[in-house]
Coordinates of C-alpha atoms and ligand atoms in Angstrom, one line a residue:
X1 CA 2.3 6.3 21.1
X2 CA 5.9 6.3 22.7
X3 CA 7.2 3.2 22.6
X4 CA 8.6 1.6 26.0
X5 CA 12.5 1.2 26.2
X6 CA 13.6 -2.0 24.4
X7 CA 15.9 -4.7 22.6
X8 CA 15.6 -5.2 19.0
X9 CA 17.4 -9.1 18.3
X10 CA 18.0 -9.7 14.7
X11 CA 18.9 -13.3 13.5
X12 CA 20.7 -13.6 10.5
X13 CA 21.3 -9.6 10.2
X14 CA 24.0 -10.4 7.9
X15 CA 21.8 -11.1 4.9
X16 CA 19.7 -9.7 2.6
X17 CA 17.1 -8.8 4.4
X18 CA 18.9 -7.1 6.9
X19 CA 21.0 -4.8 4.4
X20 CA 17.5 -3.8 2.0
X21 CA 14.7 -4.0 4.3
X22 CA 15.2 -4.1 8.2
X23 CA 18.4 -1.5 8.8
X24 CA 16.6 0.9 6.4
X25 CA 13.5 0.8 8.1
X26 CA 15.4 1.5 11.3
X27 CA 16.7 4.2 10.1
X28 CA 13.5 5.7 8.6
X29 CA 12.3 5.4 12.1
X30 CA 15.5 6.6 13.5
X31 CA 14.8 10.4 11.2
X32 CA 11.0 10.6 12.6
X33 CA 11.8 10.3 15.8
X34 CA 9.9 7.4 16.2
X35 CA 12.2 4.9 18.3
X36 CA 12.3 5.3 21.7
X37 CA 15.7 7.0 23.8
X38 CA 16.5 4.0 25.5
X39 CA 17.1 1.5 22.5
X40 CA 19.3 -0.9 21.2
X41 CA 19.9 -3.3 18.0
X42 CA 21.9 -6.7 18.4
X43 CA 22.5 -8.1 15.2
X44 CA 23.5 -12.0 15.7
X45 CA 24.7 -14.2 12.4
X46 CA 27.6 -16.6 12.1
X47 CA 29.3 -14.4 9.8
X48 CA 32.8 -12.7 11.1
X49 CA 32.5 -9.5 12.3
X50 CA 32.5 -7.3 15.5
X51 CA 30.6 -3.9 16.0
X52 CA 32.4 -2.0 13.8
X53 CA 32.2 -4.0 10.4
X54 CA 28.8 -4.9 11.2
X55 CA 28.3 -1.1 11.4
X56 CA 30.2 -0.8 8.1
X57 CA 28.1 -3.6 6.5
X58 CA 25.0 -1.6 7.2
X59 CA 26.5 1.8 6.3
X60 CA 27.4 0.5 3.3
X61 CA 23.9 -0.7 2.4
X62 CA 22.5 2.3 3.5
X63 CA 24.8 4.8 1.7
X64 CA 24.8 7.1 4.4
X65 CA 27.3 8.3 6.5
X66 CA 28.0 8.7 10.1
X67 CA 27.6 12.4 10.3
X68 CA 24.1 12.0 9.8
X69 CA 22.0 12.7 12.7
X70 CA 19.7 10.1 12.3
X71 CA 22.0 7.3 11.6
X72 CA 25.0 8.8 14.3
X73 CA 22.4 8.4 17.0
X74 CA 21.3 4.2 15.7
X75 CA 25.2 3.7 15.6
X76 CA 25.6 4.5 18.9
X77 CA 23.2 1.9 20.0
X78 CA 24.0 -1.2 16.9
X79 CA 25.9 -4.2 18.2
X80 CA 26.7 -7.5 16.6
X81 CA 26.8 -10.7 18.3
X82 CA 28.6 -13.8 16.2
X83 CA 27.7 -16.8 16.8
X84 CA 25.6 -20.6 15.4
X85 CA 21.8 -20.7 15.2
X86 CA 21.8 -24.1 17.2
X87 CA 24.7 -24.0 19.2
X88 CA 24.3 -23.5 23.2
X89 CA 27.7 -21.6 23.6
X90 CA 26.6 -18.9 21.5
X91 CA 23.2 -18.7 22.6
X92 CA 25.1 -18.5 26.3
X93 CA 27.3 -15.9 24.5
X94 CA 24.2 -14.1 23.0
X95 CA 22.6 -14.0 26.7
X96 CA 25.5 -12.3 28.2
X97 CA 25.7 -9.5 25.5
X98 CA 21.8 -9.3 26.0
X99 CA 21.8 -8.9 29.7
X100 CA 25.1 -5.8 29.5
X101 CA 22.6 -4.2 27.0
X102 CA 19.7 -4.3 29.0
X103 CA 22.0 -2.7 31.6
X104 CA 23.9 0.1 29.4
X105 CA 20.7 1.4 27.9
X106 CA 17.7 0.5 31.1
X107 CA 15.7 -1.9 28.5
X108 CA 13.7 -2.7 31.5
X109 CA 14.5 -6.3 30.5
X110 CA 12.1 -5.8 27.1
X111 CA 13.3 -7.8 24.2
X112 CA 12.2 -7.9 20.9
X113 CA 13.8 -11.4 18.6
X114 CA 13.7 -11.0 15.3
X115 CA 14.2 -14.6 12.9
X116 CA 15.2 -13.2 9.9
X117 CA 16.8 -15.9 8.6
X118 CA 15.9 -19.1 6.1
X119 CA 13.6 -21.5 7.8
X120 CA 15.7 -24.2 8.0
X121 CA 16.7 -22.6 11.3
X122 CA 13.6 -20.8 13.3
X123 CA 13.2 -24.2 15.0
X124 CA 17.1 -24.3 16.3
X125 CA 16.6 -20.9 16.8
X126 CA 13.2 -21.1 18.7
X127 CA 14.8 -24.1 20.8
X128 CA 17.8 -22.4 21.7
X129 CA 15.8 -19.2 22.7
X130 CA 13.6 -21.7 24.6
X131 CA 17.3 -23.9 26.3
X132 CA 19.0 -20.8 27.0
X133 CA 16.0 -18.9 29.1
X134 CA 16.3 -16.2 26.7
X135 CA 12.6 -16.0 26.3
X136 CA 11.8 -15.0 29.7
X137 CA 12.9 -12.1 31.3
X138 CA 11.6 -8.9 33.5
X139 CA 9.9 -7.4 31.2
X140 CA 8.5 -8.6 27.9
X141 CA 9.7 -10.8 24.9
X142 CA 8.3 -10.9 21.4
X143 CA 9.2 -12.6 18.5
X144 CA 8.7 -11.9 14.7
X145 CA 8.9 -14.7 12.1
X146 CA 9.4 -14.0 8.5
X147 CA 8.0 -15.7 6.2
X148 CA 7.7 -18.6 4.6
X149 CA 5.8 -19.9 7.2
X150 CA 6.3 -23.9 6.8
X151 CA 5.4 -25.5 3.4
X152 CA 2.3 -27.2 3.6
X153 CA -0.3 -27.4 7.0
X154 CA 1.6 -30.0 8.2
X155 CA 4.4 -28.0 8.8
X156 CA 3.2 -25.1 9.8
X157 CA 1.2 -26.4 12.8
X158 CA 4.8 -28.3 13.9
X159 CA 6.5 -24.7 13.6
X160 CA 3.1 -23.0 15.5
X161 CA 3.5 -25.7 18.3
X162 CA 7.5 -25.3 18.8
X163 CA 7.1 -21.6 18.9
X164 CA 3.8 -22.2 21.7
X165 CA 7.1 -24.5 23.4
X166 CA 8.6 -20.6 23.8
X167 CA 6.2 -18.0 23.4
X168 CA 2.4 -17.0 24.0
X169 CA 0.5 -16.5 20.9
X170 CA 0.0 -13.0 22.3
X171 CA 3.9 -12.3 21.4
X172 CA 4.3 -14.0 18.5
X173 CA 4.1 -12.0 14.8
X174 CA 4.0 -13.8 11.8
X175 CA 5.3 -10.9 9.3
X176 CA 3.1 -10.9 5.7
X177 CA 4.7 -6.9 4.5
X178 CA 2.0 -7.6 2.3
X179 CA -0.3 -6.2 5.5
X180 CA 2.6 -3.5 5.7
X181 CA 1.7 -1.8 2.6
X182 CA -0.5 1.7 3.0
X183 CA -2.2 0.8 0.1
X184 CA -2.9 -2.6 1.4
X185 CA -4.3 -1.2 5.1
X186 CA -6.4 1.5 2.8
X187 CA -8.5 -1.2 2.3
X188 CA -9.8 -1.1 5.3
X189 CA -10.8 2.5 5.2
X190 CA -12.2 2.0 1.7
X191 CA -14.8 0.0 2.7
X192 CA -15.1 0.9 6.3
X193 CA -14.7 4.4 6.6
X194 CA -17.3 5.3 3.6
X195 CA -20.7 4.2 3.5
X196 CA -21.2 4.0 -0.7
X197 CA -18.9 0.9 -1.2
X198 CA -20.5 -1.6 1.5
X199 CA -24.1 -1.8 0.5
X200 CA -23.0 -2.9 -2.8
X201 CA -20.4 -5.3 -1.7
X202 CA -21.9 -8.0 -2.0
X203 CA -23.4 -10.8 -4.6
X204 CA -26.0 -8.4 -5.1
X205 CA -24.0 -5.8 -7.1
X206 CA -20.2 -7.7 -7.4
X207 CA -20.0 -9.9 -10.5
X208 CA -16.7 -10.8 -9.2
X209 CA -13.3 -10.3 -8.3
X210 CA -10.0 -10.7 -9.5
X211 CA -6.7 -10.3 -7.5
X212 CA -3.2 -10.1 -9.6
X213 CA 0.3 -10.0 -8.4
X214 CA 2.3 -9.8 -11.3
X215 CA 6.1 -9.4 -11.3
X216 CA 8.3 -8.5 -14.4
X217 CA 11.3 -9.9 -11.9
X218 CA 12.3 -13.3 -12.2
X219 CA 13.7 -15.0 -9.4
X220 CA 16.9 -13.2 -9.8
X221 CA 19.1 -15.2 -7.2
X222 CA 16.8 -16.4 -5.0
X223 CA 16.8 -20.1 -7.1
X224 CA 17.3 -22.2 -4.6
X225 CA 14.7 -21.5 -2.3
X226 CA 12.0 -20.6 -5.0
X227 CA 12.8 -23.8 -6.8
X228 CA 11.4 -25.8 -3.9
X229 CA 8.9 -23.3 -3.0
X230 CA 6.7 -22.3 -6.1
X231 CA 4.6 -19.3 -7.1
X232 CA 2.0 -20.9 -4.9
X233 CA 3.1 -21.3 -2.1
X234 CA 5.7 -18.2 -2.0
X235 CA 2.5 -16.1 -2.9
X236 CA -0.8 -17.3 -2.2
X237 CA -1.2 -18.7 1.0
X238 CA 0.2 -15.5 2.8
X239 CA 0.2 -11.9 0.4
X240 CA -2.8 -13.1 -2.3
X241 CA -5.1 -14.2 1.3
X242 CA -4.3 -11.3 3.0
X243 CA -5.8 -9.5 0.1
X244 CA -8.5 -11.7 -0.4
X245 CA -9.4 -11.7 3.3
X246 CA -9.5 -8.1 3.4
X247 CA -11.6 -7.6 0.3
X248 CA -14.0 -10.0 1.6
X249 CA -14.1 -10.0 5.4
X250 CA -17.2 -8.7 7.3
X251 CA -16.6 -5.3 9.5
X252 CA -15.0 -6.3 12.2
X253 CA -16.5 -5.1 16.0
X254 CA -13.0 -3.0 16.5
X255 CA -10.0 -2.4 14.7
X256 CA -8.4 -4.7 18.0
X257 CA -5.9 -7.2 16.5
X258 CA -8.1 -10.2 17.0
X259 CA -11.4 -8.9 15.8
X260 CA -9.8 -7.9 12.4
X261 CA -7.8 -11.5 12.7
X262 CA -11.3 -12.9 13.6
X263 CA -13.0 -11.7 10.3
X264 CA -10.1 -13.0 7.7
X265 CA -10.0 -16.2 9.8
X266 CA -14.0 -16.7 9.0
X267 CA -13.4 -15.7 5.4
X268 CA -10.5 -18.5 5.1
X269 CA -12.9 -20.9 6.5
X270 CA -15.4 -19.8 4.2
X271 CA -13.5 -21.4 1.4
X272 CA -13.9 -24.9 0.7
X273 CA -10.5 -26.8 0.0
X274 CA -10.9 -28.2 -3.7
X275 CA -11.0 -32.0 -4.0
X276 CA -8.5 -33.6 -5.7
X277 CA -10.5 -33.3 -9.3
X278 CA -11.3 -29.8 -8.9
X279 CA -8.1 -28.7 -8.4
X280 CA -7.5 -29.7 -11.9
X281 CA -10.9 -27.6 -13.1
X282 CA -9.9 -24.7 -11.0
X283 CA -6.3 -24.1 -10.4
X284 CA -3.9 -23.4 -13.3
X285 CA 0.0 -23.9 -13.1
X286 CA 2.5 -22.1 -15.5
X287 CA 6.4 -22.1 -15.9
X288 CA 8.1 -19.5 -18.1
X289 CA 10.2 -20.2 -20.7
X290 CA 12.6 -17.5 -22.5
X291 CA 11.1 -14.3 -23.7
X292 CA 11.6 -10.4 -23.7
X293 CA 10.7 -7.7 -21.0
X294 CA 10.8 -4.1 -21.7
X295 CA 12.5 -5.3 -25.0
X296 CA 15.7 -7.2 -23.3
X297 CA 15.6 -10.8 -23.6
X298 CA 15.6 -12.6 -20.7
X299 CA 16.6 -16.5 -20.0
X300 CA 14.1 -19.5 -19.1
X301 CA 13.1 -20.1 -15.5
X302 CA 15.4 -23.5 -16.1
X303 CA 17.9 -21.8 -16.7
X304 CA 17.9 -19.6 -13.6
X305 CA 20.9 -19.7 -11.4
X306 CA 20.5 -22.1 -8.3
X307 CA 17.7 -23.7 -10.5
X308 CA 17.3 -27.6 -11.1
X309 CA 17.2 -27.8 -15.4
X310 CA 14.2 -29.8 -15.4
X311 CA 12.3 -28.1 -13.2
X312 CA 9.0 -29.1 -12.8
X313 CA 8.4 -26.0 -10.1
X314 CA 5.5 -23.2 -11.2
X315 CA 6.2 -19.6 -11.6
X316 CA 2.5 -18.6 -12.3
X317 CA -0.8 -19.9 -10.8
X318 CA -3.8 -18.8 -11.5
X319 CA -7.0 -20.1 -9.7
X320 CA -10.8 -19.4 -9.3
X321 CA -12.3 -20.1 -6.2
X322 CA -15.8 -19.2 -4.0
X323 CA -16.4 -18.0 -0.5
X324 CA -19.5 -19.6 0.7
X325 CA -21.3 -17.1 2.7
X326 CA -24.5 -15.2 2.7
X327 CA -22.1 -12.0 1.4
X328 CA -20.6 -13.5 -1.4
X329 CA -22.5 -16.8 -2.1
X330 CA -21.8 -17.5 -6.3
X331 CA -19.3 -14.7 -6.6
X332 CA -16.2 -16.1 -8.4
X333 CA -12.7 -14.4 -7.2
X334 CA -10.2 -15.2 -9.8
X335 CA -6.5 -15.1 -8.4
X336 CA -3.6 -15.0 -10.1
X337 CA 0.4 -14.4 -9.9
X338 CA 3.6 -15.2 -11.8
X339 CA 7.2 -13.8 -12.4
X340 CA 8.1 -12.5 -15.6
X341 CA 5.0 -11.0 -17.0
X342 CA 5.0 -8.4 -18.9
X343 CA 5.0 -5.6 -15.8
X344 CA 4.8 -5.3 -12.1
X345 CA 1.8 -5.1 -10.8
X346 CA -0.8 -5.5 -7.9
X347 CA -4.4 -4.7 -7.9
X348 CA -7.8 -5.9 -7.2
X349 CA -10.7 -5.2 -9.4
X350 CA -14.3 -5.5 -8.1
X351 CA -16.3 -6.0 -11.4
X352 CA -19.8 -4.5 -10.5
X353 CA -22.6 -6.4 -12.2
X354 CA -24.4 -4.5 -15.2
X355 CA -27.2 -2.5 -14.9
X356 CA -30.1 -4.8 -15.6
X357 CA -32.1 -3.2 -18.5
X358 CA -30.0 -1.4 -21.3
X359 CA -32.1 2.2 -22.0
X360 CA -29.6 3.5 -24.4
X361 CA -29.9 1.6 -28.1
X362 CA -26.9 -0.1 -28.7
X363 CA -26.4 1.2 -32.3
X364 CA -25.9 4.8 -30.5
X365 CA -24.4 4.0 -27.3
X366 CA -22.2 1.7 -28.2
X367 CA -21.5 -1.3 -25.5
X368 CA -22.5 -0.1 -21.9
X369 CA -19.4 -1.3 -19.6
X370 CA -20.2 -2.3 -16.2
X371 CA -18.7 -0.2 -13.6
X372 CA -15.2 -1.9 -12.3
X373 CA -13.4 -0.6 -9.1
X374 CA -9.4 -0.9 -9.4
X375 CA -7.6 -0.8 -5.8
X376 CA -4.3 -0.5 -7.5
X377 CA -1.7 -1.3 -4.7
X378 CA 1.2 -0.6 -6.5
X379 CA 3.0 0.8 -8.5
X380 CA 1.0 4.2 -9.1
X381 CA -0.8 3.2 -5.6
X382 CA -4.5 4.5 -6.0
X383 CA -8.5 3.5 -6.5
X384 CA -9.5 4.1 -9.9
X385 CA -13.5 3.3 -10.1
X386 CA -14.7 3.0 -13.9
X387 CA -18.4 5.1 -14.2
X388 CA -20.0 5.5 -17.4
X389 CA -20.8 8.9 -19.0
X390 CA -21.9 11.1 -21.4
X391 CA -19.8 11.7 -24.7
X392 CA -20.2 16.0 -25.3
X393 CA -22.5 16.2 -28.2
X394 CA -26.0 16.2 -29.4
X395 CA -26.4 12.3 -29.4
X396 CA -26.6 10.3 -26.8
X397 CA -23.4 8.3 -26.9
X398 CA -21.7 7.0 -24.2
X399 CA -18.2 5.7 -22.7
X400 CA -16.2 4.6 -19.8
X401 CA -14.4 7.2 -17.7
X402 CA -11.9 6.9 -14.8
X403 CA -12.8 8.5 -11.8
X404 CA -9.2 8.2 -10.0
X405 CA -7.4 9.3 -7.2
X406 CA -3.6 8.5 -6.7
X407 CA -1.1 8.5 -4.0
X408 CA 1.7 10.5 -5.8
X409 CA -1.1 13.4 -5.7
X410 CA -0.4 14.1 -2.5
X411 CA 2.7 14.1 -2.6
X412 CA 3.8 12.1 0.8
X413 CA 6.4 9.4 0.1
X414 CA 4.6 5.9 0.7
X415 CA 6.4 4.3 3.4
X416 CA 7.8 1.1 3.3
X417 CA 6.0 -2.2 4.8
X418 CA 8.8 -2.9 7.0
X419 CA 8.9 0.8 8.5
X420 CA 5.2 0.2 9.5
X421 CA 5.2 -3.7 10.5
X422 CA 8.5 -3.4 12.8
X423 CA 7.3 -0.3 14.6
X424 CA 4.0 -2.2 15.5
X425 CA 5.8 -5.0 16.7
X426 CA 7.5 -2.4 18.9
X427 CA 4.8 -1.3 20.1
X428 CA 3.0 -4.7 20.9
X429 CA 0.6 -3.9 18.2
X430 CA -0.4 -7.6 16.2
X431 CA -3.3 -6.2 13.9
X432 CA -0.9 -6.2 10.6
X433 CA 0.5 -9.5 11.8
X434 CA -0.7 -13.3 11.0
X435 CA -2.6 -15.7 13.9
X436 CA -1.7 -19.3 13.7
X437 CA -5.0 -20.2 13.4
X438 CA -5.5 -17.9 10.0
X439 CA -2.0 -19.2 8.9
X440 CA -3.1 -22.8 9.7
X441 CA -6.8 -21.9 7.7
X442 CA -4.5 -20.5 4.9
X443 CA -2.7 -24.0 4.5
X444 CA -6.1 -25.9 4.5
X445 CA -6.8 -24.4 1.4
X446 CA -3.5 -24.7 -0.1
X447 CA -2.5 -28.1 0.9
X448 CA -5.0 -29.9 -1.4
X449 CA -4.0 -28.2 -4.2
X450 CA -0.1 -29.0 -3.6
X451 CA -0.7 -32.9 -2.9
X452 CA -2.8 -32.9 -6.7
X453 CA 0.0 -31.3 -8.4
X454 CA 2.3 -33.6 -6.7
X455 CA 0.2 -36.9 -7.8
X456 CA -0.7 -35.5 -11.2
X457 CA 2.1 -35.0 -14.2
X458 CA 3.1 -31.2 -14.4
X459 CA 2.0 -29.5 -17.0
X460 CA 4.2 -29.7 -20.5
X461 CA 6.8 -27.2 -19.1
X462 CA 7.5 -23.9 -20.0
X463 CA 4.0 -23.3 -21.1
X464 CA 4.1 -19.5 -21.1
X465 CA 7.0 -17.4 -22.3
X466 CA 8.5 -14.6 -20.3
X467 CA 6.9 -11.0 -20.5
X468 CA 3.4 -12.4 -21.5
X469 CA 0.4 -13.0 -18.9
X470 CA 1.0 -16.7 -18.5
X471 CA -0.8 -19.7 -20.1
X472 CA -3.3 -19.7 -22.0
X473 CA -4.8 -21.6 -19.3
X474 CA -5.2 -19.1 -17.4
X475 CA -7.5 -17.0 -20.3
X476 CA -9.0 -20.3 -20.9
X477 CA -10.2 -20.2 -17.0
X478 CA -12.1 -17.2 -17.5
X479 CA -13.5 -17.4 -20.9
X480 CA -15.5 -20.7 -19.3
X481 CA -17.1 -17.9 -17.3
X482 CA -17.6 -15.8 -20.2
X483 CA -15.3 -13.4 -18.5
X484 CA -11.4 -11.6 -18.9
X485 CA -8.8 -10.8 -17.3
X486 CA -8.8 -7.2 -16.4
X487 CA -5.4 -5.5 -15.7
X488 CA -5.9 -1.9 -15.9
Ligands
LIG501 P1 19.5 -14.7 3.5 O1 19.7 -15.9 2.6 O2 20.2 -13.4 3.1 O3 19.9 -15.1 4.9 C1 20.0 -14.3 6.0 C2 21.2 -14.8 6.8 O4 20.9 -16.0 7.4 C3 22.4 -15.0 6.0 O5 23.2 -13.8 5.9 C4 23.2 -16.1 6.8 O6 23.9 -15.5 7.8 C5 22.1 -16.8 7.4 N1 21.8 -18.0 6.6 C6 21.6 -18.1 5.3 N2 21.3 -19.4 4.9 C7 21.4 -20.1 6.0 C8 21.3 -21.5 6.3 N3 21.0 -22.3 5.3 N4 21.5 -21.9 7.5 C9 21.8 -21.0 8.5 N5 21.9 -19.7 8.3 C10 21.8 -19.3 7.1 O7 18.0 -14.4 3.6 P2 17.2 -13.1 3.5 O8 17.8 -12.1 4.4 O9 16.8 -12.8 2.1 O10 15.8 -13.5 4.2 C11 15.7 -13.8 5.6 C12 14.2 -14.2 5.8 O11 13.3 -13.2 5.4 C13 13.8 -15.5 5.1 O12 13.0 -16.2 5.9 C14 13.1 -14.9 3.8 O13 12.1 -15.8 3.3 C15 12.4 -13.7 4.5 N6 12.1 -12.7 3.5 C16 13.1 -12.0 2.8 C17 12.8 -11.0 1.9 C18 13.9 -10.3 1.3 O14 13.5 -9.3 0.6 N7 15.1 -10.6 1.4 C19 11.4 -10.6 1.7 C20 10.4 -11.3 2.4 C21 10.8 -12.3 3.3 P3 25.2 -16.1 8.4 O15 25.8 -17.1 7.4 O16 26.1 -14.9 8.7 O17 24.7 -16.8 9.7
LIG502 C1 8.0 -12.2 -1.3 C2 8.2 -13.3 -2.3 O1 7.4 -12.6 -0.2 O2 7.2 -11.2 -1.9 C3 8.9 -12.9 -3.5 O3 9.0 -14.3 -1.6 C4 8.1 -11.7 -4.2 O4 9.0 -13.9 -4.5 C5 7.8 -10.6 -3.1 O5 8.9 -11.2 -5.2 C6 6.9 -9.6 -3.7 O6 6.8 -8.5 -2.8 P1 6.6 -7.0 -3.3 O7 6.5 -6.2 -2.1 O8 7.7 -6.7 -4.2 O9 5.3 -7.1 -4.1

């Protein structure tokens, strides 16, 4: 689909998001073609610099240079607009320098804002978008929030109503890459674009499910905002539901934005926010202390730059929770994330239930394993399903073998989230991008579980020590349930 002429806004495009995600998306898109003639970028950030440096800036992060097609033709059409996130002058400033754009390139008066800086400022931001008239025009104006998306449900339906102050739901998207990811939208194919997965997903066959975002990384120097944030809610409101919701979300009437947004919203709501005791049954908190990755040792979360010495903040939940429906009624889906475990990785297994009457004799088959399904979403992106089968030979031994298919086998570079999520807002497309209401469903879940932790002592801090798989809470969680942890 060619995209209509437009204005791409970035806020805070002097930052880190900006120099590793956004400019090389741009430019991915820039090599395939994909953005339209009649085009422009306006970066905007109170940092000094004019066109040229903020060229430089990006060139720099990119590592290309300017005798590259791709990145020549995007020069011609980057700009950079200084100026303060509340402050009317600039956002008089930032008008002008939108309106001679709109006329250099024939934008058609389309305008695309993009907030990607801290939240402290999307609501100066929002209101000055809102003061200055920015957010009407001729044509049409979107806006894309980054994440986090307020801090508790409180929050996040004051940030919902100022944006509603500015915008229509219809042109607002709430970024989650996590809904970026190929592997992540694979999902949907998986279960909806073959018919041998979805008559056995279901309580029926699925003993239960576990989800695992695991990160080797710890919070590097992002100490300040994850101090205040937490594992829980950096992850699991937003990347951990969006997997969640996908794995267990009925097939939706159309892949139209808000029937996909219409299923995950029923499957949040489907989940009954703990009370104050369960949370203590259900949801485990961790903290990591010093330990080794890879065989480098690497420092305490405490001792993290930006990070408060006595921190009582989590860097690994794990939790266990149901979705109360006629689909998944008693199935337990065990969640879990953390930084510095022992490697990176993201997958969700579907344990399948085992068969009901063993017709091999133990003594010569050994332990039957229950067939497990592995939608690995990265690294080594793939589906790995677990079948048992027949050891060669005259007896009648069996074993577990994987039947796998992986990305890298075709040989196709994944691309990256950002590449996929900024061309759909582009193209007006909000399937991959978050409704209030499902943020606000999200934050009903999670809210309980903050105010416990908040009224109860923390746990005695670190409990888990870097490059292991958290506290032995978390084992302790599933062992009640006579199950493991699974990471393939
Ligand atoms: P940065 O801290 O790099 O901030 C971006 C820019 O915003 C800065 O260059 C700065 O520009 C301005 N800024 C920073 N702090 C403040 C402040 N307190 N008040 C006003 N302006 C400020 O953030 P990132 O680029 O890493 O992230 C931007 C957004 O994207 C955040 O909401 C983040 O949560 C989200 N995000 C980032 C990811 C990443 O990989 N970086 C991944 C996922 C989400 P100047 O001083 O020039 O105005
Ligand atoms: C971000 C979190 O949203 O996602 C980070 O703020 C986390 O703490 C990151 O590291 C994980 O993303 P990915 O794509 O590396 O799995």
């Amino acid at each position: 689909m060619d995209l209509q002429p437009q204005l791409l806004v970035i806020f805070g495009s002097s930052g880190d998001l900006m120099r590793r995600k956004l400019a090389p998306a741009l430019l991915r898109l820039a090599e395939q073609g994909l953005l339209p003639e009649r085009f422009a970028v306006l970066g905007f950030a109170r940092t000094e610099m004019d066109d040229d440096s903020f060229k430089a800036m990006l060139e720099d992060a990119l590592k290309v240079d300017r005798k590259s097609d791709a990145w020549g033709w995007l020069c011609e059409r980057i700009f950079y607009c200084r100026g303060g996130y509340g402050d009317p002058e600039s956002m008089r400033l930032l008008k002008e320098r939108v309106s001679e754009l709109d006329e250099k390139f024939r934008l058609d008066g389309n305008r695309l804002f993009y907030l990607a800086t801290p939240p402290e400022v999307f609501d100066d931001l929002v209101i000055g978008l809102r003061e200055s008239g920015l957010n009407k025009s001729n044509g049409w104006v979107r806006i894309v929030v980054e994440k986090p998306f307020g801090n508790d449900l409180e929050s996040a339906q004051n940030l919902n109503r100022l944006l509603w102050t500015a915008f229509d739901e219809s042109s607002i998207y709430r970024i989650d890459h996590y809904l970026g990811k190929e592997t992540v939208q694979n999902l949907l194919v998986l279960r909806f674009g073959n018919t041998i997965f979805e008559p056995l997903w279901n309580y029926r066959f699925v003993d239960h499910v576990q989800i695992t975002v695991a990160e080797s990384d710890g919070v590097g120097t992002r100490g300040r905002y994850y101090d205040a944030a937490g594992a829980l809610r950096d992850m699991v409101p937003n990347h951990i539901f969006q997997l969640l919701t996908l794995v267990a979300m009925e097939p939706p009437i159309s892949l139209e934005a808000d029937a996909v947004r219409d299923e995950k919203l029923r499957v949040l709501k489907s989940i009954k926010p703990f009370e104050p005791e369960e949370v203590d049954e259900n949801v485990v908190r961790g903290q990591y202390g010093a330990g080794e990755i890879d065989g480098h040792p690497v420092p305490a979360y405490r001792d993290e730059p930006y990070v408060n010495p006595n921190s009582t903040t989590e860097t690994f939940v794990a939790m266990r929770l149901f979705v109360h429906n006629w689909r998944w009624e008693g199935v337990p889906f065990y969640l879990r994330t953390g930084k510095r475990l022992p490697r990176r990785v993201t997958e969700i297994q579907i344990q399948f239930r085992p068969v009901p009457y063993l017709l091999f004799p133990p003594e010569t088959t050994g332990q039957l394993k229950p067939n497990l399904l592995t939608l690995r979403i990265q690294p080594d992106e793939g589906i790995i399903l677990r079948v048992e089968t027949k050891v060669i030979g005259m007896g009648m031994q069996v074993r577990s073998t994987p039947l796998d298919f992986y990305y890298s086998q075709l040989g196709t570079k994944i691309p990256d989230a950002y590449e996929r999520l900024l061309l759909d807002a582009m193209r007006g497309d909000q399937t991959l991008f978050m409704r209030a209401d499902e943020v606000e469903a999200a934050w009903r879940i999670v809210t309980p579980i903050l105010h416990r932790w908040q009224t109860t002592p923390a746990p005695k801090f670190p409990n888990y020590n870097a490059g292991t798989w958290g506290p032995n809470e978390a084992d302790e969680l599933l062992r009640r349930d006579k199950r493991e942890w699974l990471t393939s």
